[in-house]
Coordinates of C-alpha atoms in Angstrom, one line a residue:
M18 CA 26.9 12.5 -18.6
R19 CA 23.7 13.1 -20.7
H20 CA 20.9 13.7 -19.1
V21 CA 17.1 13.4 -21.3
K22 CA 15.4 17.6 -20.3
K23 CA 12.1 16.0 -18.5
E24 CA 8.4 18.3 -17.8
C25 CA 8.5 17.1 -13.7
V26 CA 10.8 16.5 -11.8
A27 CA 9.8 15.0 -8.6
M28 CA 12.0 15.7 -4.9
I29 CA 11.1 13.8 -2.2
L30 CA 11.5 14.9 1.5
A31 CA 12.2 11.9 3.6
G32 CA 15.3 13.1 6.1
G33 CA 12.8 13.5 9.3
Q34 CA 12.9 11.8 12.1
G35 CA 9.7 11.7 13.4
S36 CA 10.1 11.9 16.5
R37 CA 6.6 12.0 18.1
L38 CA 6.7 8.5 16.6
Y39 CA 9.5 7.6 19.8
A40 CA 10.6 3.5 20.4
L41 CA 9.2 3.1 15.7
T42 CA 11.9 5.8 14.9
Q43 CA 15.0 5.0 17.0
D44 CA 16.4 2.9 14.2
M45 CA 14.6 4.0 11.3
A46 CA 13.5 7.1 9.3
K47 CA 10.2 7.8 9.2
P48 CA 9.4 7.1 6.2
A49 CA 10.5 3.8 6.5
V50 CA 8.1 2.3 9.3
P51 CA 5.7 0.0 8.5
Y52 CA 2.4 0.8 7.6
G53 CA -1.1 -1.7 6.3
G54 CA 0.9 -5.2 6.3
K55 CA 3.0 -5.4 3.4
Y56 CA 4.2 -1.6 2.5
R57 CA 6.7 1.1 4.2
L58 CA 4.8 5.4 4.2
I59 CA 7.2 6.3 1.3
D60 CA 5.3 3.4 -0.8
F61 CA 2.1 6.2 -1.1
P62 CA 4.7 8.8 -2.8
L63 CA 6.5 6.6 -4.7
S64 CA 4.2 5.1 -6.2
N65 CA 2.1 7.8 -6.9
C66 CA 4.7 9.2 -9.3
V67 CA 5.1 5.9 -11.6
N68 CA 1.5 5.8 -12.0
S69 CA 1.2 9.3 -12.5
G70 CA 4.4 9.0 -15.1
F71 CA 7.1 11.3 -13.7
D72 CA 9.8 8.4 -14.3
T73 CA 12.5 11.0 -12.4
V74 CA 13.2 11.6 -8.8
G75 CA 14.7 12.4 -5.6
V76 CA 14.7 10.9 -2.1
L77 CA 15.8 13.5 0.5
T78 CA 17.3 11.3 3.1
Q79 CA 19.0 12.2 6.6
Y80 CA 18.0 11.0 10.4
L81 CA 18.6 7.7 9.8
P82 CA 19.2 5.9 6.6
L83 CA 20.1 3.3 6.5
V84 CA 16.4 1.5 6.4
L85 CA 15.7 3.6 4.1
N86 CA 18.1 3.3 1.7
E87 CA 18.5 -0.3 1.3
Y88 CA 14.4 -0.5 0.6
I89 CA 14.6 1.7 -1.9
G90 CA 17.9 0.4 -3.3
N91 CA 17.8 1.1 -7.4
G92 CA 14.1 1.3 -7.8
H93 CA 13.2 -1.4 -9.6
P94 CA 10.2 -2.9 -7.4
W95 CA 8.4 0.9 -8.3
G96 CA 9.8 0.9 -12.1
L97 CA 12.1 3.5 -11.1
N98 CA 15.0 2.2 -12.3
S99 CA 15.5 3.2 -15.8
I100 CA 18.5 4.6 -16.7
H101 CA 17.1 8.2 -18.5
G102 CA 15.6 9.6 -15.3
G103 CA 14.3 6.8 -12.2
V104 CA 14.4 6.9 -8.2
H105 CA 17.8 8.9 -6.5
V106 CA 18.8 8.7 -3.2
L107 CA 20.1 12.5 -2.6
A108 CA 21.8 12.0 1.2
P109 CA 23.1 16.0 2.1
Y110 CA 27.3 15.5 1.9
E111 CA 29.9 18.1 2.0
N112 CA 30.5 20.8 -0.8
P113 CA 33.4 23.8 -1.2
E114 CA 31.0 25.9 0.8
G115 CA 30.9 23.7 4.1
K116 CA 27.3 21.6 3.8
S117 CA 26.3 19.1 5.0
W118 CA 23.0 18.8 7.4
Y119 CA 20.2 19.6 6.1
S120 CA 19.1 23.0 7.8
G121 CA 14.9 22.3 7.0
T122 CA 12.4 21.5 4.1
A123 CA 13.9 24.8 1.7
N124 CA 17.6 24.1 2.3
A125 CA 17.4 20.5 1.7
I126 CA 16.2 21.3 -2.1
Y127 CA 18.5 24.1 -2.5
Q128 CA 21.0 21.9 -0.9
N129 CA 19.7 19.9 -5.1
M130 CA 19.4 22.1 -7.0
N131 CA 22.4 20.4 -9.2
F132 CA 20.6 17.3 -9.7
V133 CA 16.8 19.0 -10.4
D134 CA 19.1 21.3 -13.6
R135 CA 20.7 18.4 -14.6
Y136 CA 16.8 17.5 -16.4
N137 CA 16.4 21.2 -17.1
P138 CA 13.1 20.3 -16.3
E139 CA 9.7 22.8 -16.1
Y140 CA 8.2 22.0 -12.9
V141 CA 9.1 20.8 -10.0
A142 CA 7.0 18.4 -8.0
I143 CA 8.4 18.4 -3.8
L144 CA 6.4 16.0 -1.7
A145 CA 5.9 14.7 1.3
G146 CA 7.4 11.1 2.2
D147 CA 5.6 9.6 4.8
H148 CA 1.7 10.4 4.3
I149 CA -0.5 8.3 3.7
Y150 CA -2.9 8.9 0.5
K151 CA -3.2 8.2 -3.5
M152 CA -3.4 12.0 -6.2
D153 CA -2.9 11.8 -9.3
Y154 CA 0.4 14.8 -9.8
A155 CA 0.1 14.0 -13.6
K156 CA -3.5 16.0 -12.8
M157 CA -2.5 18.5 -11.0
L158 CA 0.5 19.4 -13.0
D159 CA -2.2 20.0 -15.6
Y160 CA -3.9 22.4 -13.1
H161 CA -1.0 24.8 -12.6
K162 CA -0.5 24.6 -16.3
M163 CA -3.6 26.0 -16.7
Q164 CA -3.7 28.3 -14.2
E165 CA -0.1 29.6 -15.2
A166 CA 0.7 29.6 -11.7
D167 CA 4.1 30.1 -9.9
V168 CA 3.5 27.8 -7.3
T169 CA 0.5 25.1 -7.4
I170 CA -0.6 23.9 -3.6
A171 CA -2.7 20.5 -2.9
V172 CA -4.7 21.2 0.0
L173 CA -7.9 19.9 2.2
E174 CA -10.6 20.2 4.1
V175 CA -9.9 19.1 7.9
P176 CA -12.1 19.9 10.8
W177 CA -12.1 23.0 12.7
E178 CA -10.8 21.7 15.5
E179 CA -7.2 20.0 13.8
A180 CA -6.6 23.8 11.8
S181 CA -3.6 24.8 14.8
R182 CA -1.7 21.5 13.5
F183 CA -1.1 22.5 9.7
G184 CA 0.1 25.2 7.0
I185 CA -3.4 27.0 6.4
M186 CA -4.8 28.5 3.0
S187 CA -7.4 31.2 2.8
A188 CA -8.3 31.6 -1.6
D189 CA -10.5 33.2 -3.7
E190 CA -13.4 31.9 -5.7
N191 CA -11.6 31.0 -8.2
G192 CA -8.3 28.8 -6.0
I193 CA -6.1 32.3 -6.1
I194 CA -4.7 32.0 -2.5
T195 CA -4.8 35.2 -0.4
E196 CA -3.0 34.3 2.7
F197 CA -1.4 31.6 4.5
A198 CA 0.0 30.5 7.6
E199 CA 1.9 28.2 9.2
K200 CA -0.2 26.1 11.9
P201 CA -1.6 29.3 13.2
A202 CA -3.4 29.6 17.4
E203 CA -7.2 30.8 15.7
P204 CA -7.4 29.9 12.4
K205 CA -9.1 32.3 9.3
S206 CA -10.1 29.0 6.6
N207 CA -10.1 25.2 7.2
L208 CA -7.9 24.6 3.9
A209 CA -4.8 22.3 4.4
S210 CA -1.5 21.8 2.8
M211 CA -0.9 18.4 2.7
G212 CA 2.6 19.3 1.6
V213 CA 2.8 18.7 -1.8
Y214 CA 3.4 21.0 -3.9
I215 CA 4.3 21.5 -8.4
Y216 CA 6.7 24.8 -8.7
S217 CA 7.6 26.6 -11.8
W218 CA 11.5 25.6 -10.8
Q219 CA 13.1 28.8 -12.4
K220 CA 11.3 30.7 -9.9
L221 CA 11.7 28.9 -6.9
K222 CA 15.6 28.7 -7.9
K223 CA 15.0 32.5 -7.1
Y224 CA 13.4 32.2 -3.9
L225 CA 15.6 29.2 -2.9
I226 CA 19.1 30.7 -3.8
A227 CA 17.7 34.4 -2.0
N228 CA 16.9 31.8 0.9
E229 CA 20.0 30.6 1.1
Q230 CA 21.4 34.1 1.5
D231 CA 18.9 35.3 4.1
Q232 CA 20.9 34.3 7.5
T233 CA 17.9 35.7 9.7
A234 CA 15.0 33.1 7.4
K235 CA 14.2 29.8 8.2
K236 CA 15.3 27.7 5.6
D237 CA 11.6 26.3 4.8
F238 CA 9.4 26.2 2.7
G239 CA 5.5 27.3 5.6
G240 CA 8.0 29.4 7.0
N241 CA 9.8 31.7 4.3
I242 CA 9.2 30.3 0.5
I243 CA 5.7 29.5 0.5
P244 CA 5.1 33.8 2.9
D245 CA 8.2 35.0 0.9
M246 CA 6.4 34.6 -2.6
L247 CA 2.6 34.9 -1.2
K248 CA 4.5 38.9 0.2
D249 CA 5.6 39.5 -3.8
G250 CA 2.8 39.0 -5.2
C251 CA 3.7 35.6 -6.8
K252 CA 0.5 33.5 -8.0
M253 CA 0.1 30.5 -6.2
V254 CA -3.7 28.5 -6.8
A255 CA -5.0 25.6 -4.5
Y256 CA -5.3 22.1 -4.9
N257 CA -8.3 20.7 -3.6
F258 CA -7.8 16.9 -2.8
D259 CA -11.1 15.5 -1.7
S260 CA -9.7 12.3 -0.9
Y261 CA -7.9 9.5 1.8
W262 CA -5.3 11.1 3.6
K263 CA -3.4 10.9 6.7
D264 CA 0.0 12.5 8.0
V265 CA 1.6 9.8 10.3
G266 CA 2.9 11.8 13.0
T267 CA 1.9 10.4 16.4
I268 CA 1.6 7.1 16.9
D269 CA -2.7 8.1 17.4
S270 CA -2.3 8.6 13.6
L271 CA -0.3 5.7 13.3
W272 CA -2.7 3.3 14.9
E273 CA -5.8 4.8 13.1
A274 CA -4.6 4.8 9.6
N275 CA -4.2 0.6 10.1
M276 CA -6.9 0.4 11.3
D277 CA -8.5 2.4 8.4
L278 CA -7.5 -0.4 6.1
L279 CA -10.4 -2.8 7.9
D280 CA -13.0 0.1 7.2
P281 CA -15.1 -0.2 4.9
K282 CA -16.1 3.6 4.9
V283 CA -12.6 4.3 3.6
P284 CA -12.0 5.1 0.7
L285 CA -8.4 4.0 0.0
D286 CA -8.6 1.2 -2.2
L287 CA -5.4 -1.4 -2.1
Y288 CA -7.2 -3.2 -4.4
D289 CA -6.8 -1.6 -7.1
P290 CA -5.3 -2.2 -9.8
A291 CA -5.5 0.7 -12.1
W292 CA -3.6 2.3 -9.2
R293 CA -1.3 0.1 -7.7
V294 CA 0.7 0.7 -4.5
Y295 CA 3.8 -0.4 -5.5
S296 CA 6.1 -1.8 -2.6
R297 CA 9.6 -4.5 -1.4
N298 CA 8.3 -7.0 -0.3
E299 CA 10.5 -10.9 0.3
I300 CA 9.6 -13.8 -0.7
M301 CA 7.6 -15.2 0.9
P302 CA 5.5 -18.3 1.6
P303 CA 1.7 -18.1 2.7
H304 CA 0.1 -17.7 5.5
F305 CA -0.6 -20.2 7.7
C306 CA -3.8 -20.3 10.2
G307 CA -4.2 -23.6 12.3
G308 CA -6.9 -25.5 13.3
E309 CA -7.5 -23.7 16.1
C310 CA -6.6 -20.5 15.3
V311 CA -9.2 -17.9 14.9
I312 CA -9.2 -15.1 12.8
E313 CA -12.0 -11.4 12.1
N314 CA -11.2 -8.7 10.4
S315 CA -7.7 -7.9 10.0
M316 CA -5.2 -7.9 7.3
I317 CA -2.9 -11.3 7.0
S318 CA 0.4 -11.0 4.9
E319 CA 2.3 -13.5 3.1
G320 CA 4.7 -15.5 6.4
C321 CA 2.5 -15.9 8.9
N322 CA 1.5 -18.5 11.6
I323 CA -1.0 -18.0 13.2
N324 CA -2.7 -20.7 16.1
G325 CA -4.5 -18.5 18.1
R326 CA -6.6 -15.2 17.9
V327 CA -6.5 -12.9 15.9
D328 CA -9.3 -9.7 14.8
S329 CA -9.4 -6.3 13.9
S330 CA -5.8 -6.3 13.4
I331 CA -3.3 -5.5 11.1
L332 CA -0.2 -8.6 10.6
F333 CA 2.3 -7.5 8.3
A334 CA 4.8 -10.3 7.0
G335 CA 6.0 -13.7 8.5
V336 CA 4.3 -12.6 11.9
T337 CA 3.9 -15.3 14.4
V338 CA 0.7 -16.0 16.7
E339 CA 1.2 -19.3 19.0
K340 CA -1.9 -20.7 20.2
G341 CA -3.5 -19.3 23.3
A342 CA -2.2 -16.0 21.8
A343 CA -4.6 -13.1 21.1
V344 CA -4.0 -10.3 19.4
H345 CA -7.0 -7.2 18.7
D346 CA -7.3 -4.0 17.8
S347 CA -3.2 -3.8 17.2
I348 CA -1.1 -3.9 14.4
I349 CA 1.5 -6.0 14.6
M350 CA 4.7 -5.2 12.2
P351 CA 7.4 -7.8 10.1
G352 CA 8.3 -10.6 12.2
A353 CA 7.4 -10.4 15.8
Y354 CA 6.6 -13.5 17.3
I355 CA 3.8 -13.9 20.0
K356 CA 4.0 -17.2 22.4
K357 CA 1.4 -19.1 23.5
G358 CA -1.0 -17.3 26.3
A359 CA -0.1 -13.5 26.1
V360 CA -2.6 -10.9 24.8
I361 CA -2.1 -8.0 22.9
Q362 CA -5.3 -5.1 22.6
Y363 CA -4.5 -1.6 20.8
A364 CA -0.8 -1.9 20.7
I365 CA 2.0 -1.2 18.1
V366 CA 4.2 -4.2 18.3
G367 CA 7.6 -3.6 16.8
E368 CA 9.6 -5.2 13.9
D369 CA 11.7 -8.4 15.2
T370 CA 10.0 -8.9 18.8
L371 CA 9.5 -11.5 20.9
I372 CA 6.5 -11.3 22.9
G373 CA 6.3 -13.5 25.8
E374 CA 4.7 -16.3 27.2
N375 CA 1.6 -14.8 29.0
V376 CA 2.7 -11.0 28.6
Q377 CA -0.3 -8.2 28.9
I378 CA -0.2 -5.4 26.5
G379 CA -1.9 -2.9 26.4
E380 CA -6.1 -2.7 27.5
R381 CA -9.6 -1.9 25.6
P382 CA -10.6 1.4 26.9
E383 CA -14.0 0.1 27.9
R384 CA -13.1 -1.7 30.9
I385 CA -10.8 1.9 31.9
E386 CA -12.8 3.3 34.8
N387 CA -12.7 7.2 34.7
I388 CA -10.5 6.9 31.2
N389 CA -9.1 9.5 29.7
D390 CA -6.2 10.3 27.1
E391 CA -4.0 10.9 30.3
I392 CA -3.8 7.5 31.8
W393 CA -5.2 5.1 28.6
G394 CA -4.0 5.4 24.6
V395 CA -2.3 2.9 21.5
A396 CA 0.9 0.6 23.8
V397 CA 4.3 1.2 22.7
I398 CA 6.8 -2.3 21.4
G399 CA 9.5 -0.8 19.5
H400 CA 11.4 -2.9 16.7
R401 CA 13.8 -6.1 18.0
V402 CA 12.5 -6.1 21.7
K403 CA 12.3 -9.7 23.7
L404 CA 9.6 -9.1 26.8
K405 CA 9.9 -11.9 29.3
D406 CA 7.8 -14.4 30.5
D407 CA 4.0 -12.6 32.5
T408 CA 6.0 -9.4 31.2
V409 CA 2.5 -6.6 31.8
I410 CA 3.2 -3.2 30.5
K411 CA 0.1 -0.8 30.4
P412 CA -2.0 1.4 28.1
K413 CA 0.3 4.1 26.7
A414 CA 3.6 2.7 27.7
M415 CA 6.5 3.2 25.4
I416 CA 8.9 0.1 25.4
D417 CA 12.5 0.3 23.5
K418 CA 14.9 -2.6 25.4
S419 CA 14.8 -5.5 25.8
N420 CA 13.7 -6.7 29.7

């Protein structure tokens, strides 16, 4: 089959386990984790691609890919079902060299060089599949071309106390990257890599091949590709991003990212018709609010049946809250059922989970004496868990099995 030449092909790294999300990634890859009442994390890079005019996308999967693969399908919800491009789920496979599992981010792209080459692009965008942000990749590509760069890396300023969690760039007044350090103990800059790269494809191919041939090298962009290109004098430039971006790598950050949607000061507009965030959702009836329900400062998705109290919370599609139940400052994922008398506070409840009568989950931090990070945190109930009546789940608990 002949493939139409593309200026830029996007490759989304979506094979991560997301081990720090614990119970929420026991049966699905991190990019498939639900977010914001209607979405999954993968919706953001996919929607960014569509809105940026990138119509050829490879999604690289590995860890527990079933939910993610089924969700993406043929790409129709994002308009990525074109004959000449579209979205392609790229799982690891055995080849004549015996290679199979992806051993790092660079190795994942290396193993799919043939896919990229089918479209003979000038450029390739490498994107993380599990970050929440809205970004015009076309503007970044224009900047890359204007700078005549070998690689352009999207960066944003982070608080200095958090800089050691990221790949950190130092750049001169012209945006040329002069130093790079992966999660430095003593960072020299607070310009953090967003995990969004645009490479000139032929240049990147050379480094991917050399990296693969080096048995001692890390098969990772931050571990070897970027440091090696910098050492060799390749032109690397920083593309500054100053809007909302969230890496939801932990339970706390996932909870915070959902709560951000309820804060009018946070610049993440999901209702902007000029830059829609597309998703694949079942068609469900409108949500229903009973005569005695109370809902305050919350997002309620279609198909919900609310007869209790909900405040400062995100409820995904098909959630039921019975009369006398209460949900405070929490995230309730699709299909969860909360029976009468249950109280959920500062918690994340997984898909299709059943919360029995009078169950108590979590606690408000101000009600705990001598609070510290050791005794308080967001409580998490995994997917399809059933909690018996009168169960008490303490703050920071991680429940992945029915009792």
